[in-house]
Every structure is written in C-alpha cells, then in structure tokens.
PDB file of C-alpha atoms in Angstrom:
ATOM      1  CA  UNK A  84      -6.695 -17.024 -81.900  1.00 48.00           C
ATOM      2  CA  UNK A  85     -10.117 -15.346 -82.162  1.00 50.00           C
ATOM      3  CA  UNK A  86     -10.852 -12.136 -80.557  1.00 57.00           C
ATOM      4  CA  UNK A  87     -14.010 -13.636 -78.875  1.00 79.00           C
ATOM      5  CA  UNK A  88     -11.670 -16.354 -77.275  1.00 93.00           C
ATOM      6  CA  UNK A  89      -9.465 -13.824 -75.822  1.00 94.00           C
ATOM      7  CA  UNK A  90     -12.301 -11.656 -74.429  1.00 95.00           C
ATOM      8  CA  UNK A  91     -13.701 -14.727 -72.826  1.00 96.00           C
ATOM      9  CA  UNK A  92     -10.206 -15.589 -71.389  1.00 96.00           C
ATOM     10  CA  UNK A  93     -10.225 -12.110 -69.926  1.00 97.00           C
ATOM     11  CA  UNK A  94     -13.569 -12.440 -68.218  1.00 97.00           C
ATOM     12  CA  UNK A  95     -12.241 -15.788 -66.904  1.00 98.00           C
ATOM     13  CA  UNK A  96      -9.261 -14.145 -65.429  1.00 98.00           C
ATOM     14  CA  UNK A  97     -11.193 -11.525 -63.834  1.00 98.00           C
ATOM     15  CA  UNK A  98     -13.667 -13.827 -62.337  1.00 98.00           C
ATOM     16  CA  UNK A  99     -10.939 -15.988 -61.145  1.00 98.00           C
ATOM     17  CA  UNK A 100      -9.486 -13.029 -59.254  1.00 98.00           C
ATOM     18  CA  UNK A 101     -12.751 -11.814 -57.872  1.00 98.00           C
ATOM     19  CA  UNK A 102     -13.314 -15.285 -56.512  1.00 98.00           C
ATOM     20  CA  UNK A 103      -9.846 -15.468 -54.872  1.00 98.00           C
ATOM     21  CA  UNK A 104     -10.566 -11.904 -53.234  1.00 98.00           C
ATOM     22  CA  UNK A 105     -14.110 -12.900 -52.113  1.00 98.00           C
ATOM     23  CA  UNK A 106     -12.670 -16.113 -50.395  1.00 98.00           C
ATOM     24  CA  UNK A 107      -9.180 -15.105 -49.223  1.00 98.00           C
ATOM     25  CA  UNK A 108      -9.848 -11.407 -48.104  1.00 98.00           C
ATOM     26  CA  UNK A 109     -13.211 -11.870 -46.480  1.00 98.00           C
ATOM     27  CA  UNK A 110     -12.094 -11.222 -42.979  1.00 98.00           C
ATOM     28  CA  UNK A 111     -10.100  -8.192 -43.964  1.00 98.00           C
ATOM     29  CA  UNK A 112     -13.078  -6.803 -45.882  1.00 98.00           C
ATOM     30  CA  UNK A 113     -15.194  -7.151 -42.867  1.00 98.00           C
ATOM     31  CA  UNK A 114     -12.605  -5.396 -40.691  1.00 98.00           C
ATOM     32  CA  UNK A 115     -12.311  -2.470 -43.197  1.00 98.00           C
ATOM     33  CA  UNK A 116     -16.246  -2.194 -43.144  1.00 98.00           C
ATOM     34  CA  UNK A 117     -16.141  -2.108 -39.322  1.00 98.00           C
ATOM     35  CA  UNK A 118     -13.594   0.615 -39.303  1.00 98.00           C
ATOM     36  CA  UNK A 119     -15.802   2.591 -41.720  1.00 98.00           C
ATOM     37  CA  UNK A 120     -18.820   1.814 -39.548  1.00 98.00           C
ATOM     38  CA  UNK A 121     -16.969   2.859 -36.401  1.00 98.00           C
ATOM     39  CA  UNK A 122     -16.193   6.361 -38.095  1.00 98.00           C
ATOM     40  CA  UNK A 123     -19.705   6.898 -39.349  1.00 98.00           C
ATOM     41  CA  UNK A 124     -21.117   6.209 -35.957  1.00 97.00           C
ATOM     42  CA  UNK A 125     -18.796   8.353 -33.873  1.00 97.00           C
ATOM     43  CA  UNK A 126     -19.391  11.447 -36.196  1.00 97.00           C
ATOM     44  CA  UNK A 127     -16.085  11.221 -38.040  1.00 97.00           C
ATOM     45  CA  UNK A 128     -15.534  11.524 -41.888  1.00 96.00           C
ATOM     46  CA  UNK A 129     -14.382   9.158 -44.694  1.00 98.00           C
ATOM     47  CA  UNK A 130     -11.881   9.812 -47.308  1.00 97.00           C
ATOM     48  CA  UNK A 131     -10.708   7.712 -50.378  1.00 97.00           C
ATOM     49  CA  UNK A 132      -7.391   8.298 -52.422  1.00 95.00           C
ATOM     50  CA  UNK A 133      -5.705   6.853 -55.314  1.00 93.00           C
ATOM     51  CA  UNK A 134      -3.301   8.177 -57.983  1.00 90.00           C
ATOM     52  CA  UNK A 135      -3.466   7.505 -61.730  1.00 88.00           C
ATOM     53  CA  UNK A 136      -5.921   4.492 -62.644  1.00 91.00           C
ATOM     54  CA  UNK A 137      -5.957   3.843 -58.944  1.00 93.00           C
ATOM     55  CA  UNK A 138      -7.991   6.930 -58.640  1.00 93.00           C
ATOM     56  CA  UNK A 139     -10.850   5.367 -60.503  1.00 94.00           C
ATOM     57  CA  UNK A 140     -11.880   2.963 -57.773  1.00 96.00           C
ATOM     58  CA  UNK A 141     -11.538   5.632 -55.163  1.00 96.00           C
ATOM     59  CA  UNK A 142     -13.927   7.902 -57.331  1.00 95.00           C
ATOM     60  CA  UNK A 143     -16.313   5.142 -57.707  1.00 96.00           C
ATOM     61  CA  UNK A 144     -17.441   5.342 -54.147  1.00 97.00           C
ATOM     62  CA  UNK A 145     -17.781   9.083 -53.906  1.00 96.00           C
ATOM     63  CA  UNK A 146     -21.205  10.656 -54.594  1.00 95.00           C
ATOM     64  CA  UNK A 147     -22.358   7.347 -55.717  1.00 95.00           C
ATOM     65  CA  UNK A 148     -26.116   6.031 -55.923  1.00 96.00           C
ATOM     66  CA  UNK A 149     -26.302   3.336 -53.469  1.00 96.00           C
ATOM     67  CA  UNK A 150     -22.947   4.310 -51.758  1.00 97.00           C
ATOM     68  CA  UNK A 151     -22.181   6.133 -48.427  1.00 98.00           C
ATOM     69  CA  UNK A 152     -22.712   9.788 -48.813  1.00 97.00           C
ATOM     70  CA  UNK A 153     -19.802  10.552 -46.308  1.00 97.00           C
ATOM     71  CA  UNK A 154     -17.177   9.207 -48.685  1.00 97.00           C
ATOM     72  CA  UNK A 155     -14.947  12.052 -50.038  1.00 97.00           C
ATOM     73  CA  UNK A 156     -12.383  11.937 -52.540  1.00 94.00           C
ATOM     74  CA  UNK A 157      -8.834  13.353 -51.378  1.00 93.00           C
ATOM     75  CA  UNK A 158      -7.476  14.613 -54.630  1.00 84.00           C
ATOM     76  CA  UNK A 159      -3.809  15.367 -55.209  1.00 80.00           C
ATOM     77  CA  UNK A 160      -3.553  17.730 -58.038  1.00 77.00           C
ATOM     78  CA  UNK A 161      -2.072  16.244 -61.187  1.00 69.00           C
ATOM     79  CA  UNK A 162      -2.399  12.792 -60.143  1.00 73.00           C
ATOM     80  CA  UNK A 163      -6.103  12.158 -60.613  1.00 78.00           C
ATOM     81  CA  UNK A 164      -6.553   9.716 -63.600  1.00 69.00           C
ATOM     82  CA  UNK A 165      -5.010  11.084 -66.790  1.00 70.00           C
ATOM     83  CA  UNK A 166      -6.300  14.644 -66.589  1.00 70.00           C
ATOM     84  CA  UNK A 167      -2.884  16.328 -66.937  1.00 70.00           C
ATOM     85  CA  UNK A 168      -0.653  16.894 -70.036  1.00 69.00           C
ATOM     86  CA  UNK A 169       1.458  15.075 -70.606  1.00 77.00           C
ATOM     87  CA  UNK A 170      -0.233  12.055 -68.897  1.00 74.00           C
ATOM     88  CA  UNK A 171       3.238  10.838 -67.791  1.00 74.00           C
ATOM     89  CA  UNK A 172       3.408  13.790 -65.308  1.00 68.00           C
ATOM     90  CA  UNK A 173       0.875  12.051 -63.209  1.00 68.00           C
ATOM     91  CA  UNK A 174       3.268   9.072 -62.903  1.00 73.00           C
ATOM     92  CA  UNK A 175       6.146  11.450 -62.029  1.00 71.00           C
ATOM     93  CA  UNK A 176       4.155  13.164 -59.351  1.00 70.00           C
ATOM     94  CA  UNK A 177       3.727   9.978 -57.577  1.00 72.00           C
ATOM     95  CA  UNK A 178       7.242   9.625 -56.827  1.00 67.00           C
ATOM     96  CA  UNK A 179       7.666  13.269 -55.411  1.00 68.00           C
ATOM     97  CA  UNK A 180       8.581  13.311 -51.654  1.00 72.00           C
ATOM     98  CA  UNK A 181       6.436  15.524 -49.403  1.00 74.00           C
ATOM     99  CA  UNK A 182       3.471  15.886 -51.676  1.00 77.00           C
ATOM    100  CA  UNK A 183       1.244  13.787 -49.648  1.00 81.00           C
ATOM    101  CA  UNK A 184       2.125  15.620 -46.241  1.00 85.00           C
ATOM    102  CA  UNK A 185       1.172  19.047 -48.037  1.00 86.00           C
ATOM    103  CA  UNK A 186      -2.166  17.699 -49.307  1.00 87.00           C
ATOM    104  CA  UNK A 187      -3.063  16.203 -45.892  1.00 90.00           C
ATOM    105  CA  UNK A 188      -2.225  19.333 -44.126  1.00 87.00           C
ATOM    106  CA  UNK A 189      -4.504  21.432 -46.273  1.00 86.00           C
ATOM    107  CA  UNK A 190      -7.405  18.950 -46.116  1.00 92.00           C
ATOM    108  CA  UNK A 191     -10.180  18.445 -43.694  1.00 93.00           C
ATOM    109  CA  UNK A 192      -8.954  14.986 -42.556  1.00 94.00           C
ATOM    110  CA  UNK A 193      -8.402  14.823 -38.961  1.00 94.00           C
ATOM    111  CA  UNK A 194      -7.926  12.437 -35.968  1.00 96.00           C
ATOM    112  CA  UNK A 195     -10.575   9.730 -35.984  1.00 96.00           C
ATOM    113  CA  UNK A 196     -11.277   9.889 -39.548  1.00 97.00           C
ATOM    114  CA  UNK A 197     -10.695   6.981 -42.039  1.00 98.00           C
ATOM    115  CA  UNK A 198      -8.704   7.184 -45.269  1.00 98.00           C
ATOM    116  CA  UNK A 199      -8.774   4.464 -47.974  1.00 98.00           C
ATOM    117  CA  UNK A 200      -5.488   4.547 -49.830  1.00 97.00           C
ATOM    118  CA  UNK A 201      -5.554   2.618 -53.298  1.00 97.00           C
ATOM    119  CA  UNK A 202      -2.309   1.818 -54.996  1.00 96.00           C
ATOM    120  CA  UNK A 203      -1.763  -1.330 -56.971  1.00 96.00           C
ATOM    121  CA  UNK A 204       1.929  -1.455 -56.390  1.00 95.00           C
ATOM    122  CA  UNK A 205       2.207   0.449 -52.988  1.00 95.00           C
ATOM    123  CA  UNK A 206       5.597   1.341 -53.895  1.00 94.00           C
ATOM    124  CA  UNK A 207       5.781   4.808 -54.823  1.00 91.00           C
ATOM    125  CA  UNK A 208       6.344   7.811 -52.451  1.00 90.00           C
ATOM    126  CA  UNK A 209       2.869   9.142 -52.575  1.00 91.00           C
ATOM    127  CA  UNK A 210       0.802   6.412 -51.296  1.00 93.00           C
ATOM    128  CA  UNK A 211       3.348   5.330 -48.818  1.00 95.00           C
ATOM    129  CA  UNK A 212       3.744   8.867 -47.242  1.00 93.00           C
ATOM    130  CA  UNK A 213       0.035   9.423 -47.384  1.00 93.00           C
ATOM    131  CA  UNK A 214      -0.468   6.470 -45.196  1.00 96.00           C
ATOM    132  CA  UNK A 215       2.491   7.383 -42.868  1.00 96.00           C
ATOM    133  CA  UNK A 216       1.198  10.880 -42.528  1.00 94.00           C
ATOM    134  CA  UNK A 217      -2.423   9.927 -42.118  1.00 96.00           C
ATOM    135  CA  UNK A 218      -1.582   7.602 -39.166  1.00 97.00           C
ATOM    136  CA  UNK A 219       0.549  10.182 -37.789  1.00 95.00           C
ATOM    137  CA  UNK A 220      -2.312  12.703 -37.406  1.00 95.00           C
ATOM    138  CA  UNK A 221      -4.651   9.835 -35.966  1.00 96.00           C
ATOM    139  CA  UNK A 222      -6.738   8.565 -39.039  1.00 97.00           C
ATOM    140  CA  UNK A 223      -7.306   4.744 -39.545  1.00 98.00           C
ATOM    141  CA  UNK A 224      -5.873   3.661 -42.832  1.00 98.00           C
ATOM    142  CA  UNK A 225      -7.254   1.023 -45.224  1.00 98.00           C
ATOM    143  CA  UNK A 226      -4.824   0.021 -47.839  1.00 98.00           C
ATOM    144  CA  UNK A 227      -6.049  -1.518 -51.100  1.00 98.00           C
ATOM    145  CA  UNK A 228      -2.912  -2.829 -53.059  1.00 98.00           C
ATOM    146  CA  UNK A 229      -1.324  -5.921 -54.612  1.00 97.00           C
ATOM    147  CA  UNK A 230       0.831  -7.567 -51.914  1.00 97.00           C
ATOM    148  CA  UNK A 231       2.974  -9.222 -54.652  1.00 97.00           C
ATOM    149  CA  UNK A 232       4.674  -6.068 -55.413  1.00 95.00           C
ATOM    150  CA  UNK A 233       6.115  -6.082 -52.170  1.00 93.00           C
ATOM    151  CA  UNK A 234       7.947  -9.360 -52.589  1.00 92.00           C
ATOM    152  CA  UNK A 235       8.714  -8.865 -56.450  1.00 94.00           C
ATOM    153  CA  UNK A 236       9.760  -5.357 -56.614  1.00 95.00           C
ATOM    154  CA  UNK A 237      11.658  -2.510 -54.645  1.00 94.00           C
ATOM    155  CA  UNK A 238      10.041   0.367 -52.890  1.00 93.00           C
ATOM    156  CA  UNK A 239      10.607   3.765 -54.384  1.00 91.00           C
ATOM    157  CA  UNK A 240      10.261   5.582 -50.999  1.00 89.00           C
ATOM    158  CA  UNK A 241      13.398   6.512 -48.851  1.00 85.00           C
ATOM    159  CA  UNK A 242      12.132   4.189 -46.079  1.00 93.00           C
ATOM    160  CA  UNK A 243      12.097   1.020 -48.403  1.00 91.00           C
ATOM    161  CA  UNK A 244       8.668   0.270 -47.161  1.00 95.00           C
ATOM    162  CA  UNK A 245       5.346  -0.287 -49.225  1.00 97.00           C
ATOM    163  CA  UNK A 246       1.805   1.028 -48.520  1.00 97.00           C
ATOM    164  CA  UNK A 247       0.950  -2.209 -46.762  1.00 97.00           C
ATOM    165  CA  UNK A 248       3.449  -1.469 -44.269  1.00 97.00           C
ATOM    166  CA  UNK A 249       1.526   1.488 -42.920  1.00 97.00           C
ATOM    167  CA  UNK A 250      -2.126   0.353 -42.674  1.00 98.00           C
ATOM    168  CA  UNK A 251      -4.477  -0.674 -40.106  1.00 98.00           C
ATOM    169  CA  UNK A 252      -6.196  -2.970 -42.570  1.00 98.00           C
ATOM    170  CA  UNK A 253      -4.777  -4.309 -45.847  1.00 98.00           C
ATOM    171  CA  UNK A 254      -6.836  -5.671 -48.632  1.00 98.00           C
ATOM    172  CA  UNK A 255      -4.819  -7.495 -51.235  1.00 98.00           C
ATOM    173  CA  UNK A 256      -6.174  -7.346 -54.664  1.00 98.00           C
ATOM    174  CA  UNK A 257      -4.213 -10.421 -55.855  1.00 98.00           C
ATOM    175  CA  UNK A 258      -3.195  -8.787 -59.028  1.00 98.00           C
ATOM    176  CA  UNK A 259       0.101 -10.019 -60.648  1.00 97.00           C
ATOM    177  CA  UNK A 260       3.115  -7.824 -60.919  1.00 97.00           C
ATOM    178  CA  UNK A 261       2.628  -6.024 -64.191  1.00 95.00           C
ATOM    179  CA  UNK A 262      -1.252  -6.024 -64.225  1.00 96.00           C
ATOM    180  CA  UNK A 263      -1.890  -7.701 -67.518  1.00 96.00           C
ATOM    181  CA  UNK A 264      -3.720 -11.069 -67.532  1.00 97.00           C
ATOM    182  CA  UNK A 265      -3.264 -12.338 -71.093  1.00 96.00           C
ATOM    183  CA  UNK A 266      -0.265 -12.973 -73.328  1.00 94.00           C
ATOM    184  CA  UNK A 267      -0.149 -14.798 -76.817  1.00 93.00           C
ATOM    185  CA  UNK A 268       2.356 -15.411 -79.487  1.00 93.00           C
ATOM    186  CA  UNK A 269       2.567 -12.685 -81.955  1.00 92.00           C
ATOM    187  CA  UNK A 270       1.947  -9.882 -79.293  1.00 94.00           C
ATOM    188  CA  UNK A 271       5.249  -9.022 -77.614  1.00 94.00           C
ATOM    189  CA  UNK A 272       3.679  -7.244 -74.430  1.00 95.00           C
ATOM    190  CA  UNK A 273       1.065  -8.887 -72.090  1.00 96.00           C
ATOM    191  CA  UNK A 274      -2.281  -7.111 -72.133  1.00 96.00           C
ATOM    192  CA  UNK A 275      -5.792  -6.920 -70.453  1.00 97.00           C
ATOM    193  CA  UNK A 276      -5.285  -5.566 -67.128  1.00 97.00           C
ATOM    194  CA  UNK A 277      -7.933  -6.501 -64.435  1.00 98.00           C
ATOM    195  CA  UNK A 278      -6.778  -4.283 -61.453  1.00 97.00           C
ATOM    196  CA  UNK A 279      -9.646  -1.643 -61.915  1.00 97.00           C
ATOM    197  CA  UNK A 280     -12.353  -4.293 -62.209  1.00 98.00           C
ATOM    198  CA  UNK A 281     -11.032  -6.166 -58.944  1.00 98.00           C
ATOM    199  CA  UNK A 282     -10.303  -3.234 -56.924  1.00 98.00           C
ATOM    200  CA  UNK A 283     -13.610  -1.404 -57.647  1.00 98.00           C
ATOM    201  CA  UNK A 284     -15.262  -4.612 -56.589  1.00 98.00           C
ATOM    202  CA  UNK A 285     -13.295  -4.633 -53.332  1.00 98.00           C
ATOM    203  CA  UNK A 286     -14.356  -0.964 -52.707  1.00 98.00           C
ATOM    204  CA  UNK A 287     -18.061  -1.873 -53.256  1.00 98.00           C
ATOM    205  CA  UNK A 288     -17.644  -4.988 -50.921  1.00 98.00           C
ATOM    206  CA  UNK A 289     -16.208  -2.910 -48.164  1.00 98.00           C
ATOM    207  CA  UNK A 290     -19.095  -0.257 -48.378  1.00 98.00           C
ATOM    208  CA  UNK A 291     -21.594  -3.140 -48.432  1.00 98.00           C
ATOM    209  CA  UNK A 292     -19.784  -4.469 -45.407  1.00 98.00           C
ATOM    210  CA  UNK A 293     -19.950  -1.089 -43.647  1.00 98.00           C
ATOM    211  CA  UNK A 294     -23.668  -0.711 -44.381  1.00 98.00           C
ATOM    212  CA  UNK A 295     -24.487  -4.009 -42.981  1.00 98.00           C
ATOM    213  CA  UNK A 296     -22.429  -3.244 -39.860  1.00 98.00           C
ATOM    214  CA  UNK A 297     -24.136   0.121 -39.433  1.00 98.00           C
ATOM    215  CA  UNK A 298     -27.535  -1.602 -39.735  1.00 98.00           C
ATOM    216  CA  UNK A 299     -26.613  -4.349 -37.183  1.00 97.00           C
ATOM    217  CA  UNK A 300     -25.735  -1.604 -34.737  1.00 97.00           C
ATOM    218  CA  UNK A 301     -29.190   0.038 -35.159  1.00 97.00           C
ATOM    219  CA  UNK A 302     -27.612   2.843 -37.289  1.00 97.00           C
ATOM    220  CA  UNK A 303     -29.155   3.972 -40.488  1.00 96.00           C
ATOM    221  CA  UNK A 304     -26.443   3.935 -43.087  1.00 97.00           C
ATOM    222  CA  UNK A 305     -26.142   7.448 -44.898  1.00 97.00           C
ATOM    223  CA  UNK A 306     -26.689   6.128 -48.192  1.00 98.00           C
ATOM    224  CA  UNK A 307     -27.458   8.051 -51.589  1.00 97.00           C
ATOM    225  CA  UNK A 308     -30.112   7.089 -53.941  1.00 97.00           C
ATOM    226  CA  UNK A 309     -30.076   7.340 -57.720  1.00 96.00           C
ATOM    227  CA  UNK A 310     -31.216  10.826 -58.852  1.00 92.00           C
ATOM    228  CA  UNK A 311     -32.948   8.973 -61.794  1.00 95.00           C
ATOM    229  CA  UNK A 312     -35.529   7.328 -59.758  1.00 95.00           C
ATOM    230  CA  UNK A 313     -38.621   9.156 -58.454  1.00 96.00           C
ATOM    231  CA  UNK A 314     -37.876  10.724 -55.126  1.00 96.00           C
ATOM    232  CA  UNK A 315     -34.051  10.308 -55.399  1.00 96.00           C
ATOM    233  CA  UNK A 316     -33.100  13.966 -55.460  1.00 95.00           C
ATOM    234  CA  UNK A 317     -35.395  14.600 -52.285  1.00 97.00           C
ATOM    235  CA  UNK A 318     -33.886  11.502 -50.473  1.00 97.00           C
ATOM    236  CA  UNK A 319     -30.411  12.843 -51.270  1.00 96.00           C
ATOM    237  CA  UNK A 320     -31.240  16.261 -50.291  1.00 95.00           C
ATOM    238  CA  UNK A 321     -32.102  15.260 -46.832  1.00 96.00           C
ATOM    239  CA  UNK A 322     -29.098  13.029 -46.420  1.00 96.00           C
ATOM    240  CA  UNK A 323     -26.735  16.037 -47.639  1.00 95.00           C
ATOM    241  CA  UNK A 324     -28.482  18.393 -45.205  1.00 95.00           C
ATOM    242  CA  UNK A 325     -28.265  15.890 -42.063  1.00 96.00           C
ATOM    243  CA  UNK A 326     -24.567  15.047 -42.847  1.00 95.00           C
ATOM    244  CA  UNK A 327     -23.354  18.148 -44.542  1.00 94.00           C
ATOM    245  CA  UNK A 328     -20.597  18.894 -42.130  1.00 94.00           C
ATOM    246  CA  UNK A 329     -18.905  15.699 -43.122  1.00 96.00           C
ATOM    247  CA  UNK A 330     -19.501  15.960 -46.876  1.00 95.00           C
ATOM    248  CA  UNK A 331     -16.902  17.978 -48.700  1.00 92.00           C
ATOM    249  CA  UNK A 332     -17.480  17.136 -52.430  1.00 87.00           C
ATOM    250  CA  UNK A 333     -20.364  19.732 -52.380  1.00 73.00           C
ATOM    251  CA  UNK A 334     -18.801  22.685 -50.943  1.00 58.00           C
TER     252      UNK A 334
END
C-alpha cells in the first residue's frame, strides 16, 4: 500500500469526522456559542483548558488572529503539551487529585465566567475535577470530549464520572477510543490520530458561533486581527486597551 494512498485515507477519515460533527453537533455548538456570547456581553471572562495534546486546540483560540481577544488559556503547570521532561510526567499529572482545584483557586476565573475544558477521553482526574470545581464556583463549563470513552472505558476519577457529566454543554468530537484512524497489515499498532484536527475545528466553530451571536445582539465581537496585515497592530492595541481587564495573557 503506497504512502499516498494512506495519506488520502487519513484525509478521508478526518473529513468524515468533521462532517459528522458539523451535522450532529450543530445545536450544541450553537448553544456553546451563546454561552460565550452571554459572558462577553455581561462583562465576564473566557478561559480554555486542555492537558497534553488536548491543550493544542485550547491554545489555538488564545491570542489568535480572527479570534476573540477575551479567550485566556488556563494553564496547569506540567500538563501543557509536551514541555516537561520526561514527557510522561504530563500524563501522570493528569491523574493527580486536587491539582485542578489548586489551579482554579489561584486563577482569576470567577462566577459568571466561561471555561472550555478539552479532554479527549474525559476520564482522568484533572479534567473531571476542573469541571466540578469550576461549576461549584459559578462558572459555565463547555466540555469538548469523545463521548465514546464514557461507554467503552472506566473513569480514573474517584467519583467514577467523566468530564461530560459535569458540563453545561457537551461537544462530542466523535473520535473513536484509541484515537487512531488507520490500520494495515504489517503495522501492529493503529496510527494517524485525528483528534487535534477535529477538536481544533470544533473550537473555531464555537468561536464563529459566538461572534455571530454577539453581532446578532448588536454587540461588536472583540476580535483580534493579524499583526501581519497593515493596521493589525493598531487594531489589536485598541482591543487590548478596551478589554484589558479581561485579558490575562498580556499581564
């Protein structure tokens, strides 16, 4: 089997997943956009969290040209991508009880804010406790996860629950357990994960829905422009000044 054929099969698999999410998750994506629009219009703040590779789609909507300036990344030290050595430490930290509460307590997140939590499996202690603690202090929680894990795996949290059980809105990425779209004879392990592609698309779709919802209410969405186009820096400077009390990635 040629490499080009496998590459094409991966694109086909990713496109199929994106089409499923578009068609099946449209109401939930609209609901998530409305929650974010509510927070923006009410003067509240926006946060996104993900651990390991799930941090990538969260980071993708923070300080992003064409994105909402108010989206802040809620970082848990040691779990952001693969920036620790050994990389396996990040995975271990996702299973530590109490870490999420400590991070939230020291963050600026408060009642009325929105937190998007991204976790493919939604089974580890960190995302589950992050959602539980966030709701306890009055945050609205949007969970982006693969619901399949809740039926095909066991929770690693003491409660036996998953991320999806503690959210105001759940967005199902439709990713199969194991996150690998391809398998062939001669390669023992399945390969070609699509979760980052699909989850990043979900996040951008939610941001688009929020922007449209705000515009429909007569509220100008606080969007950033590319710094690589003429006037972009000046535009962004005005946005940063107007909404500076809700933007934490610049302090």
